[in-house]
PDB file of C-alpha atoms in Angstrom:
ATOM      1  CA  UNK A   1       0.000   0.000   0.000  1.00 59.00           C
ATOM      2  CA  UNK A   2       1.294   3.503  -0.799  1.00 72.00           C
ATOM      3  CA  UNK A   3       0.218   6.816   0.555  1.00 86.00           C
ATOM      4  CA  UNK A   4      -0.208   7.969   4.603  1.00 94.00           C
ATOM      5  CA  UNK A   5      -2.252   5.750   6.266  1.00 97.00           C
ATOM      6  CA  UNK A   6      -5.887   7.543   6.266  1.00 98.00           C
ATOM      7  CA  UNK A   7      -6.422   7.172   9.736  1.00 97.00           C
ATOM      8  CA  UNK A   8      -3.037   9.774  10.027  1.00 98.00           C
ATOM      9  CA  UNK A   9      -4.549  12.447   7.795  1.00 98.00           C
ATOM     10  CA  UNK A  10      -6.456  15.790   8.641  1.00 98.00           C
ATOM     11  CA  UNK A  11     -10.018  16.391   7.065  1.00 98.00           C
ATOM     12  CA  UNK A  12      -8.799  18.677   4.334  1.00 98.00           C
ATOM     13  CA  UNK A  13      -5.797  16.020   3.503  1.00 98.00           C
ATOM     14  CA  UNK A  14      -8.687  13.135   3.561  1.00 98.00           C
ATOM     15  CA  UNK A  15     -10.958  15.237   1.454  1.00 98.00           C
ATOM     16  CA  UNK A  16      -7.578  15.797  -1.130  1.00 98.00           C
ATOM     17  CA  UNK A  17      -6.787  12.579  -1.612  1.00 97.00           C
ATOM     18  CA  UNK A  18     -10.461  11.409  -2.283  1.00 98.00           C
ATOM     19  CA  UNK A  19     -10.876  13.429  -4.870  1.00 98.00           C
ATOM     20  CA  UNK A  20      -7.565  12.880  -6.260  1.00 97.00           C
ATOM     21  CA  UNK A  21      -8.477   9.148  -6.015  1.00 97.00           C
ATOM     22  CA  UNK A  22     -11.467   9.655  -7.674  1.00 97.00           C
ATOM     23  CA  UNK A  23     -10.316  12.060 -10.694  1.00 97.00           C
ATOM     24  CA  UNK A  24      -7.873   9.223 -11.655  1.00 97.00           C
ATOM     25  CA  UNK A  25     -10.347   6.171 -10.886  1.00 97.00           C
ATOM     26  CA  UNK A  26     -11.698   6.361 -14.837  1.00 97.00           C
ATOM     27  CA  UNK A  27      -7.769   6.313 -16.686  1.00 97.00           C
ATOM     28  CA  UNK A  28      -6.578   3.712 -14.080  1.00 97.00           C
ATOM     29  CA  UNK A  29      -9.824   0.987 -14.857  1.00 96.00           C
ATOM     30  CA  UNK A  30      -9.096   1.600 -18.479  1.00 97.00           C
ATOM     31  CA  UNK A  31      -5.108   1.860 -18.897  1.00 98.00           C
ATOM     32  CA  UNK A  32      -3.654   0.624 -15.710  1.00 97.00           C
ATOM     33  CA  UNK A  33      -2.091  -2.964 -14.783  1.00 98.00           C
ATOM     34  CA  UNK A  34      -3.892  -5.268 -13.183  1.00 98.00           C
ATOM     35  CA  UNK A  35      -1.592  -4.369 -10.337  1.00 97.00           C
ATOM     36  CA  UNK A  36      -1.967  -0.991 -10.665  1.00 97.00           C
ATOM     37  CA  UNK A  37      -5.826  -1.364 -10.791  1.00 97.00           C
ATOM     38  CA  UNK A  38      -5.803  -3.275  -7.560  1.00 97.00           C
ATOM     39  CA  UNK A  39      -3.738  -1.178  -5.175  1.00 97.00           C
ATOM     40  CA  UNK A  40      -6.030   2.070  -6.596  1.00 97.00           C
ATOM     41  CA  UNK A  41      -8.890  -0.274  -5.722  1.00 97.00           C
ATOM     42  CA  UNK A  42      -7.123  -1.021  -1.880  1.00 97.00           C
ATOM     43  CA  UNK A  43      -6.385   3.247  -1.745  1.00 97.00           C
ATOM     44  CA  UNK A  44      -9.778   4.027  -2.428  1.00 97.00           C
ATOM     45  CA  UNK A  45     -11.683   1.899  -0.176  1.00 98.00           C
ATOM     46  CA  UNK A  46      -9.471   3.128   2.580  1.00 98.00           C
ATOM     47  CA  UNK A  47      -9.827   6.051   1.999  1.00 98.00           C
ATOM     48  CA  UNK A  48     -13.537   5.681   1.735  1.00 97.00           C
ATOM     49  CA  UNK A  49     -13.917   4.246   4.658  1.00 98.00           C
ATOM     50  CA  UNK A  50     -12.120   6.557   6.194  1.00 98.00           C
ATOM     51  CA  UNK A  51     -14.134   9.057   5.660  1.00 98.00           C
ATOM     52  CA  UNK A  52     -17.793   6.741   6.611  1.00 97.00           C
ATOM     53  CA  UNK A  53     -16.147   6.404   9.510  1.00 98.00           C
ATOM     54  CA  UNK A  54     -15.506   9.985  10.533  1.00 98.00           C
ATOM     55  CA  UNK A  55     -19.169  11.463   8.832  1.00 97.00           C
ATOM     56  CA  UNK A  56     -21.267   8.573  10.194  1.00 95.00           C
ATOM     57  CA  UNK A  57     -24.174  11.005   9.842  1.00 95.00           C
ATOM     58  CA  UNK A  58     -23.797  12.403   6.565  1.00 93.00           C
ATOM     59  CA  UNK A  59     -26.191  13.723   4.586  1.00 91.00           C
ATOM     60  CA  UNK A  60     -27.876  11.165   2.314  1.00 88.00           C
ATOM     61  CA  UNK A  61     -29.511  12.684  -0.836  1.00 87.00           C
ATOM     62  CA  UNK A  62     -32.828  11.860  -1.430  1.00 84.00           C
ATOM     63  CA  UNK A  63     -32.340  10.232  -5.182  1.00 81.00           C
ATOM     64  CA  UNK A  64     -29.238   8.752  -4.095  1.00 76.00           C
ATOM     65  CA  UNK A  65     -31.494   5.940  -1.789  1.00 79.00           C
ATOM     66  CA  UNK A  66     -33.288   3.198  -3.591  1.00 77.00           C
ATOM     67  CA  UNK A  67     -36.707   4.934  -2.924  1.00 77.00           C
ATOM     68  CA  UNK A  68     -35.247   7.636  -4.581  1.00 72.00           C
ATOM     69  CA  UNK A  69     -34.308   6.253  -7.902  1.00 67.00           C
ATOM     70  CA  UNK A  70     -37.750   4.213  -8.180  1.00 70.00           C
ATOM     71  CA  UNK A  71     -39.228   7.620  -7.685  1.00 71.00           C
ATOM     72  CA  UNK A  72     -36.951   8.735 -10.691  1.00 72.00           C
ATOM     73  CA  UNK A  73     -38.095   5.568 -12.812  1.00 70.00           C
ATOM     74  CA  UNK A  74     -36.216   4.446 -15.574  1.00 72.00           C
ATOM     75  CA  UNK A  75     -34.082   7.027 -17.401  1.00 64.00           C
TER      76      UNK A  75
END
């Protein structure tokens, strides 16, 4: 595994690398290795979980819930 442990970074660093993490998810499913692919895949769900972990109460979006998107209907 690469990068600080997430448990060892502030909010703002945590929020940084998540969205670093996710601006590169697309180009690393479609050009990386397999190996590279799996330690992005190990990265992210850290740092994911991470973050669940600190914001157990986060705000859930309406049409982000399963009710939600059956209220949407097919699109």
């Amino acid at each position: 595994m690469t990068g600080v442990d997430a448990g060892f970074l502030d909010d703002q660093q945590l929020m940084k690398e998540l969205e670093t993490i996710h601006r590169t998810r697309h180009d690393t499913l479609l050009h990386g290795s397999n190996d590279a692919l799996r330690a992005h895949n190990l990265r992210m769900a850290e740092l994911e979980g991470e973050y669940l972990r600190r914001n157990p109460r986060r705000t859930v979006a309406e049409g982000r819930t399963r009710a939600g998107a059956r209220e949407r209907g097919p699109e």
